[in-house]
Short mmCIF file of C-alpha atoms and ligand atoms in Angstrom, two decimals:
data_model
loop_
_atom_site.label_atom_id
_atom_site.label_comp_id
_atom_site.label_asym_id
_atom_site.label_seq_id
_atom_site.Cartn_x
_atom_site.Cartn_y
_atom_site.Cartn_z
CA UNK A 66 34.85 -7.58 8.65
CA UNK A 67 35.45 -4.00 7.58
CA UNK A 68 31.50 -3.37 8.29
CA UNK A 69 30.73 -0.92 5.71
CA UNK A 70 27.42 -1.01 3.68
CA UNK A 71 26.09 0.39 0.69
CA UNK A 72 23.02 1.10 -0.52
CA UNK A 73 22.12 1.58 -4.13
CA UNK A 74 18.75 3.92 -4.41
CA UNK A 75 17.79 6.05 -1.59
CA UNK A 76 14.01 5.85 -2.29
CA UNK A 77 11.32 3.84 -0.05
CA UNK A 78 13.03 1.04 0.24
CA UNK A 79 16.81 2.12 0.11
CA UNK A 80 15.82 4.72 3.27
CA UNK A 81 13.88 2.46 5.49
CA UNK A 82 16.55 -0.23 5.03
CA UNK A 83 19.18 2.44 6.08
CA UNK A 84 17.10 3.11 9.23
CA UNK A 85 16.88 -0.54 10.16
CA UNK A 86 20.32 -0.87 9.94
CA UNK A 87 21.22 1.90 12.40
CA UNK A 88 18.84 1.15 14.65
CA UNK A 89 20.09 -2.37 15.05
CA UNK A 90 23.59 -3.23 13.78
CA UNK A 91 26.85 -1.68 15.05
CA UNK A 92 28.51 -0.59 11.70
CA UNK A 93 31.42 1.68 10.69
CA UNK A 94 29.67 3.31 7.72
CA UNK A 95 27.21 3.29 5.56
CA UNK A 96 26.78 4.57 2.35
CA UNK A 97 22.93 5.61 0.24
CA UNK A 98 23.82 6.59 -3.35
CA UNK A 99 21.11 7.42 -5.55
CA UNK A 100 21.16 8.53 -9.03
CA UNK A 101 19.81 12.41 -6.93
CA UNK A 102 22.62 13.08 -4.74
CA UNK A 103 20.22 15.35 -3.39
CA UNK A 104 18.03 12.79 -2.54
CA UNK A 105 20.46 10.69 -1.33
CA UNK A 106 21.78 13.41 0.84
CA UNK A 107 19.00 15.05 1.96
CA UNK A 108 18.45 11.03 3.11
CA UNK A 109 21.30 10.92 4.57
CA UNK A 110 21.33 14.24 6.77
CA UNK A 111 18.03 13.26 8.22
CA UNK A 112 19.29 9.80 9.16
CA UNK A 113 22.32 11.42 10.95
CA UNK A 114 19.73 13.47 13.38
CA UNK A 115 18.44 10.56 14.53
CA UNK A 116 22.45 9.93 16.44
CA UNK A 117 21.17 12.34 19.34
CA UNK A 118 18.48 9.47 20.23
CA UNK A 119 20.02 6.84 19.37
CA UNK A 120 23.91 7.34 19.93
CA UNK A 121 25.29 5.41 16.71
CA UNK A 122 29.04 6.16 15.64
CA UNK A 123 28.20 5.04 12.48
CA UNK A 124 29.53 7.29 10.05
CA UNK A 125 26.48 8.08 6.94
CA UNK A 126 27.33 9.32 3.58
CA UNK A 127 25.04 10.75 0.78
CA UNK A 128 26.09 10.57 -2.39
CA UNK A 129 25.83 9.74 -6.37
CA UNK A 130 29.38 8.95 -6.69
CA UNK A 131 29.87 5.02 -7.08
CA UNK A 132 33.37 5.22 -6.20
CA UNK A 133 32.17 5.92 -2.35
CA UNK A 134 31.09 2.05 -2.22
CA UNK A 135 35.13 0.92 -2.35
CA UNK A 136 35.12 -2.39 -0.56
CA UNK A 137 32.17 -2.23 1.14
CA UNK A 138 31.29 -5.75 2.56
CA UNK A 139 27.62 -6.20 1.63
CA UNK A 140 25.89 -3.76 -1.20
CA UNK A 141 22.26 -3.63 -1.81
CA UNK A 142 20.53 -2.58 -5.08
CA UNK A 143 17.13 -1.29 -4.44
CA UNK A 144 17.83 1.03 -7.16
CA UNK A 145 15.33 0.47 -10.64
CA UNK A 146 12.03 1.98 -11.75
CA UNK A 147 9.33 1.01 -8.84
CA UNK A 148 6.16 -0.87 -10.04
CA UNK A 149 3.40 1.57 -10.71
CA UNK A 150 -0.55 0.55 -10.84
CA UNK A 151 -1.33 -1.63 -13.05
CA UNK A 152 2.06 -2.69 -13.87
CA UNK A 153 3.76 -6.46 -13.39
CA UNK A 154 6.78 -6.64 -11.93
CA UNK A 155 7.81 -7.98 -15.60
CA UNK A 156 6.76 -4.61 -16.85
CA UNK A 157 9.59 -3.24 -15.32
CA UNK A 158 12.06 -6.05 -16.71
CA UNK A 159 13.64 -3.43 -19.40
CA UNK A 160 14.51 -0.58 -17.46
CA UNK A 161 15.02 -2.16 -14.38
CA UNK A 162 17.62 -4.68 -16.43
CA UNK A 163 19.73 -1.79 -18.17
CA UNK A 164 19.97 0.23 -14.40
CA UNK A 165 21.02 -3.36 -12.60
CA UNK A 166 23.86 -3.39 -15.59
CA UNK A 167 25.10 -0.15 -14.81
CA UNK A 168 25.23 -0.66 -11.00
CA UNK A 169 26.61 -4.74 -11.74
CA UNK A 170 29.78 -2.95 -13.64
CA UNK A 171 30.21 -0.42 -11.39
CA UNK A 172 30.55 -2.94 -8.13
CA UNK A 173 32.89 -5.29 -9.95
CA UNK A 174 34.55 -1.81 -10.48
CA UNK A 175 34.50 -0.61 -6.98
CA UNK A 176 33.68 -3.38 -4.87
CA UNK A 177 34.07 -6.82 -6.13
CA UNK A 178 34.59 -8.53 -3.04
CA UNK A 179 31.07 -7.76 -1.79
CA UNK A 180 28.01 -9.52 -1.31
CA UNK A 181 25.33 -8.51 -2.88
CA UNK A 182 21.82 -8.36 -1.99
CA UNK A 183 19.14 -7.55 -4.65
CA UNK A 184 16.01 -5.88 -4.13
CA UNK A 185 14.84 -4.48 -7.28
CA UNK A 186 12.04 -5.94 -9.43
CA UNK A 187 11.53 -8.42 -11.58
CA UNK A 188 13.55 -9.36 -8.66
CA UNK A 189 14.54 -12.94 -9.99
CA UNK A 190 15.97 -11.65 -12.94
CA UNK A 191 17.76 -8.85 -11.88
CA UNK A 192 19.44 -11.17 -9.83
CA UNK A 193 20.18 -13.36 -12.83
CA UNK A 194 21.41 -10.15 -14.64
CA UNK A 195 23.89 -9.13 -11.67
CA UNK A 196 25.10 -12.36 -11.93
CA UNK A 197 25.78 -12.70 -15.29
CA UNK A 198 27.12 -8.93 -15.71
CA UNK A 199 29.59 -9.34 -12.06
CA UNK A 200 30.68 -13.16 -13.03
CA UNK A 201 31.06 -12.70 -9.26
CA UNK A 202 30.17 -16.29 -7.32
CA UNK A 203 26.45 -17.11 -7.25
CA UNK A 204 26.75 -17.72 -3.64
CA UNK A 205 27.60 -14.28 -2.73
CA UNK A 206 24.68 -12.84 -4.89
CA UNK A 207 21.32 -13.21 -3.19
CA UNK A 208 17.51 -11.90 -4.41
CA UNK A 209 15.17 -10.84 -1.68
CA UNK A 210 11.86 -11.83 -2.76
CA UNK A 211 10.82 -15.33 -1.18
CA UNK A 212 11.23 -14.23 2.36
CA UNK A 213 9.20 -10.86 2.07
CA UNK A 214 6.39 -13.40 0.72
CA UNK A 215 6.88 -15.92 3.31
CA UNK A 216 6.39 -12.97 6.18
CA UNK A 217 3.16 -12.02 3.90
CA UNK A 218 1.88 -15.08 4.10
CA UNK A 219 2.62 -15.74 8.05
CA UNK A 220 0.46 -12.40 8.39
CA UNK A 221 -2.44 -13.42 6.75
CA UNK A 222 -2.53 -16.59 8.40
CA UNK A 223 -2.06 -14.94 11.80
CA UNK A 224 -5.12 -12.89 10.65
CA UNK A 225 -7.03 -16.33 9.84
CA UNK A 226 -6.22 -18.12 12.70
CA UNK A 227 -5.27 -15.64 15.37
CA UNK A 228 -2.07 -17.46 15.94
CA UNK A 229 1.41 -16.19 16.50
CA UNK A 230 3.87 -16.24 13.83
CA UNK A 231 6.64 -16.71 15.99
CA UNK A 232 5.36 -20.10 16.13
CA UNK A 233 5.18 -20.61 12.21
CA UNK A 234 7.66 -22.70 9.79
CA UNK A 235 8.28 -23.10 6.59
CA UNK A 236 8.17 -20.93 3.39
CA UNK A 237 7.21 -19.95 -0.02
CA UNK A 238 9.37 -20.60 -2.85
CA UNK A 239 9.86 -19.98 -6.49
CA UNK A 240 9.71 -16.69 -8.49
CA UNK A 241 8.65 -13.15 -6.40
CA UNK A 242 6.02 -12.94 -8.46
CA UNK A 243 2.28 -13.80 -8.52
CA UNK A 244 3.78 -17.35 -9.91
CA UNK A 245 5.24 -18.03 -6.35
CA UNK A 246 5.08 -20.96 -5.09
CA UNK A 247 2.54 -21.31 -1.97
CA UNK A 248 2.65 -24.16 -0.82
CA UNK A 249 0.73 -24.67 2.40
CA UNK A 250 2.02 -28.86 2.90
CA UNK A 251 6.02 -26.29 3.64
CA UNK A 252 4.27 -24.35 6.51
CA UNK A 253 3.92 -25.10 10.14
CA UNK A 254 2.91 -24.07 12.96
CA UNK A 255 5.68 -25.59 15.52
CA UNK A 256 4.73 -29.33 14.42
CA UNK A 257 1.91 -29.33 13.03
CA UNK A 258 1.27 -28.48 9.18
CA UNK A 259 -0.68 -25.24 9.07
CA UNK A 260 -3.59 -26.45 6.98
CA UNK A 261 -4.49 -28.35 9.86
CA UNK A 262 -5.79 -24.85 11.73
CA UNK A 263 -7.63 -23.65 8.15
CA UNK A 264 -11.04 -24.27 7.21
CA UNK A 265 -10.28 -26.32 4.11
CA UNK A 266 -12.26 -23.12 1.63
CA UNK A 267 -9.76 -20.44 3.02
CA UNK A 268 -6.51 -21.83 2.04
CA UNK A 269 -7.21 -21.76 -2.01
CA UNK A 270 -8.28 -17.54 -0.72
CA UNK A 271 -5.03 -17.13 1.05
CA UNK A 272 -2.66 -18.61 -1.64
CA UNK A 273 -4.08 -16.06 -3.75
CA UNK A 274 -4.11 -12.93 -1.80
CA UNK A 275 -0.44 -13.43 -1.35
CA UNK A 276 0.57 -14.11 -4.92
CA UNK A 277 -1.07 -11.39 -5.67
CA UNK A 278 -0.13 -8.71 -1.94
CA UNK A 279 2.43 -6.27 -4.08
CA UNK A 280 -0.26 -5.55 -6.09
CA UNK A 281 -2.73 -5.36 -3.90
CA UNK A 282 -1.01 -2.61 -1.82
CA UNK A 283 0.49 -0.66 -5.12
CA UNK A 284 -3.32 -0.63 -5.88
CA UNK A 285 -3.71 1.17 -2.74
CA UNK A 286 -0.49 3.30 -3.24
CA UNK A 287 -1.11 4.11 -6.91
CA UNK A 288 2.75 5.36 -7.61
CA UNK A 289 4.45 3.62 -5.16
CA UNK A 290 5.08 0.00 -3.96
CA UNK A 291 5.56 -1.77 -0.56
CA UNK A 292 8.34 -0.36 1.56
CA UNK A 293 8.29 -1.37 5.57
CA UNK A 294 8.18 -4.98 4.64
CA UNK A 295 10.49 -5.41 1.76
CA UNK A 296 13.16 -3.30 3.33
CA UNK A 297 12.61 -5.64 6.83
CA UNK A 298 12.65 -8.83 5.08
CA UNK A 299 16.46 -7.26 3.08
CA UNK A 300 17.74 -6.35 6.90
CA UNK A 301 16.80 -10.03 8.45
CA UNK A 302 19.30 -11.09 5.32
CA UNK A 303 21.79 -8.36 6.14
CA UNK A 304 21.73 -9.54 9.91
CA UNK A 305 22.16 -13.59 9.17
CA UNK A 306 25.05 -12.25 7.12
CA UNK A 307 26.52 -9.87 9.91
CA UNK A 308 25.81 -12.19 12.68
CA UNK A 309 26.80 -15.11 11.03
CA UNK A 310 23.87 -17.22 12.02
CA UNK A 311 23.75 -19.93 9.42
CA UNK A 312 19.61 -19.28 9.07
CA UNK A 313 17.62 -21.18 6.59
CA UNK A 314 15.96 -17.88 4.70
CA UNK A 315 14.39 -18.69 0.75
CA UNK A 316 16.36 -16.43 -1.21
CA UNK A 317 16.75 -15.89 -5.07
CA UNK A 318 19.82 -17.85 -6.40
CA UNK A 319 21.29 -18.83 -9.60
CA UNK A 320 20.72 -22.41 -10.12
CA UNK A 321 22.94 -24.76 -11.83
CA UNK A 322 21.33 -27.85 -11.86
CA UNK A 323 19.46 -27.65 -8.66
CA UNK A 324 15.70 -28.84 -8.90
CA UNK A 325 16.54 -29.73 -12.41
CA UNK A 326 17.25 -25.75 -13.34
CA UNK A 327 20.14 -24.11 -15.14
CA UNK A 328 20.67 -20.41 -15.74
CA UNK A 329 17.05 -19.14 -13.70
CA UNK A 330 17.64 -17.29 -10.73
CA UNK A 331 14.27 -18.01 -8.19
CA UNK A 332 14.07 -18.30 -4.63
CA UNK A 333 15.03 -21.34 -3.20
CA UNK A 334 15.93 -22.13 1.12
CA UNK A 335 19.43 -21.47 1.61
CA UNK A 336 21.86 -21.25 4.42
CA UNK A 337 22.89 -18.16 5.43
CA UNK A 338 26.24 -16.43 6.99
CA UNK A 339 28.89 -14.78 6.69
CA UNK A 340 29.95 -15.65 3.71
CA UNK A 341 26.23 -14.81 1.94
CA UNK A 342 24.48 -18.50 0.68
CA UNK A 343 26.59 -21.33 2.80
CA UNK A 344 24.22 -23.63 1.04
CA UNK A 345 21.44 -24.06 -1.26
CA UNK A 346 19.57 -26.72 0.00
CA UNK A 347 17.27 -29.02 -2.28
CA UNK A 348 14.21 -29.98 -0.90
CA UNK A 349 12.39 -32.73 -2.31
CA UNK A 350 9.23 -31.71 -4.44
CA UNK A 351 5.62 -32.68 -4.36
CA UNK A 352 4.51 -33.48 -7.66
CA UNK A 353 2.05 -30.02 -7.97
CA UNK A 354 5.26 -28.25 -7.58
CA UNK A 355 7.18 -29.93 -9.84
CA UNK A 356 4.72 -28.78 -12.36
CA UNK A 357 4.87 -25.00 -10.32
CA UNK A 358 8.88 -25.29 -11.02
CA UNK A 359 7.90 -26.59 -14.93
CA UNK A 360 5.70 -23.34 -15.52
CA UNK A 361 8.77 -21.00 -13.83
CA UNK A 362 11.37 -22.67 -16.44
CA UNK A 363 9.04 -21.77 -19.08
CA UNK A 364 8.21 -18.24 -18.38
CA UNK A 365 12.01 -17.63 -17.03
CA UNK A 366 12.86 -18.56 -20.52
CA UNK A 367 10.10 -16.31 -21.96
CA UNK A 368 11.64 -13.43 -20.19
CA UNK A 369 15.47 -13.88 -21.53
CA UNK A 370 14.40 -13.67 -25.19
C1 2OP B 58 6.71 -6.17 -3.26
O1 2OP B 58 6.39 -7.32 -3.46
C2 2OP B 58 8.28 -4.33 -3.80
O2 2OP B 58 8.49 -6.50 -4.77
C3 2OP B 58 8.09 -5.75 -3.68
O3 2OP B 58 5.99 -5.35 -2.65
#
């Protein structure tokens, strides 16, 4: 593995990802580009300084210059308008789209051996766009959306039950959006299904509050969204990929024919390693998520037009 990175948009996201990787993978270089080279330098500088604590040999570039992301082996777009108050991550679906275009061409350009990892909202569709504008294979292009809910919802259980995640199972599925799939009958708590520690009246609450957790904490941050979590949830991919591990994580994927879908990108659990998705793997559906999946073709479709 020639161990380089990229990252496409130095903002929030793009930076704390950056600092997650040096502090815990062993990598030859790594590269932030942002549309600001400024920014991306000025990001870039200030990640260096942090080599007197923590001894890295990791060599960081800054830069706005796509041809510095030649054959890097996994490239991340956080790049892409970030979700403001008030807005749906659908809101951003123009912009967003035409920037994930630009970046799609330039990888293929640069790059095309790469995995790719996408961050940037309407997350499931930018990954269908990258796909569709790289014609790379759908099994080295994966969304990040599913996981970052699945750790939101482990939290707020831990907060309703007291008990440690490290324990907890399972996932959330479907479209990183408030039409996620939640369902509580895929989460565990070693053996047991986790509605079995819930008061029956909190579950309906807790399905909710995470559909709905982006917004909740844009509401807070006004121009900003979520950053410590997102960018965590991309480096757990980045390290099943690095290390190998062959981890079942939910991640956004181009179906083609699985669960009955063609040409909709939405998280789904997949094997992970080296070589980005191993597997998809097709679980079989309750019939309330059948109808979940049925309202996600629908409004996947909606989206396209
Ligand atoms: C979130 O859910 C940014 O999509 C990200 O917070």
């Amino acid at each position: 593995m020639l161990k380089k990175r990229s990252i496409i948009g130095s903002g929030a996201v793009g930076s704390s990802l950056a600092f997650n990787i040096i502090c815990r993978l062993d990598i030859k270089e790594l590269v932030l580009l942002d549309i600001s080279s400024d920014l991306a330098k000025g990001v870039a500088l200030d990640l260096e300084d942090t080599r007197g604590f923590l001894d890295f040999s990791t060599t960081i570039t800054g830069t706005k210059d796509f041809s510095q992301i030649k054959d890097s082996d996994i490239v991340v777009i956080t790049a892409g308008v970030a979700r403001k108050e008030g807005m749906s991550r659908l809101d951003l679906l123009k912009i967003n789209a035409e920037i994930a275009k630009g970046i799609s061409y330039k990888i293929k350009k640069y790059t095309p051996n790469s995995i790719i990892i996408v961050v940037t909202n309407p997350l499931d569709i930018i990954t269908y766009v990258v796909n569709k504008e790289t014609k790379i294979s759908r099994y080295k292009i994966l969304g990040m959306g599913s996981s970052l809910d699945t750790a939101r919802l482990f939290n707020l259980i831990h907060k309703e039950t007291r008990l440690s995640t490290s324990s907890f199972g399972g996932f959330v599925f479907g479209l990183h959006s408030n039409d996620m799939i939640v369902s509580m009958r895929r989460i565990r708590n070693k053996e047991e299904p986790i509605y079995k520690f819930l008061e029956k009246n909190k579950i309906k609450a807790l399905q909710e509050r995470v559909r709905y957790r982006g917004g909740e904490i844009v509401g807070f941050l006004k121009n900003k969204s979520a950053h410590f979590a997102p960018s965590l949830s991309c480096y757990y991919l980045i390290e099943a990929i690095a290390n190998d591990k062959n981890e079942i994580i939910p991640v956004s994927v181009l179906l083609k024919g699985e669960y009955g879908l063609k040409n909709i990108c939405m998280g789904v659990p997949c094997v992970i390693n080296k070589k980005g998705i191993e597997k998809i793997i097709e679980i079989k559906l309750a019939e309330t998520e059948k109808k979940e999946i049925g309202k996600i073709k629908k409004l996947f479709k909606e989206c396209m037009i």
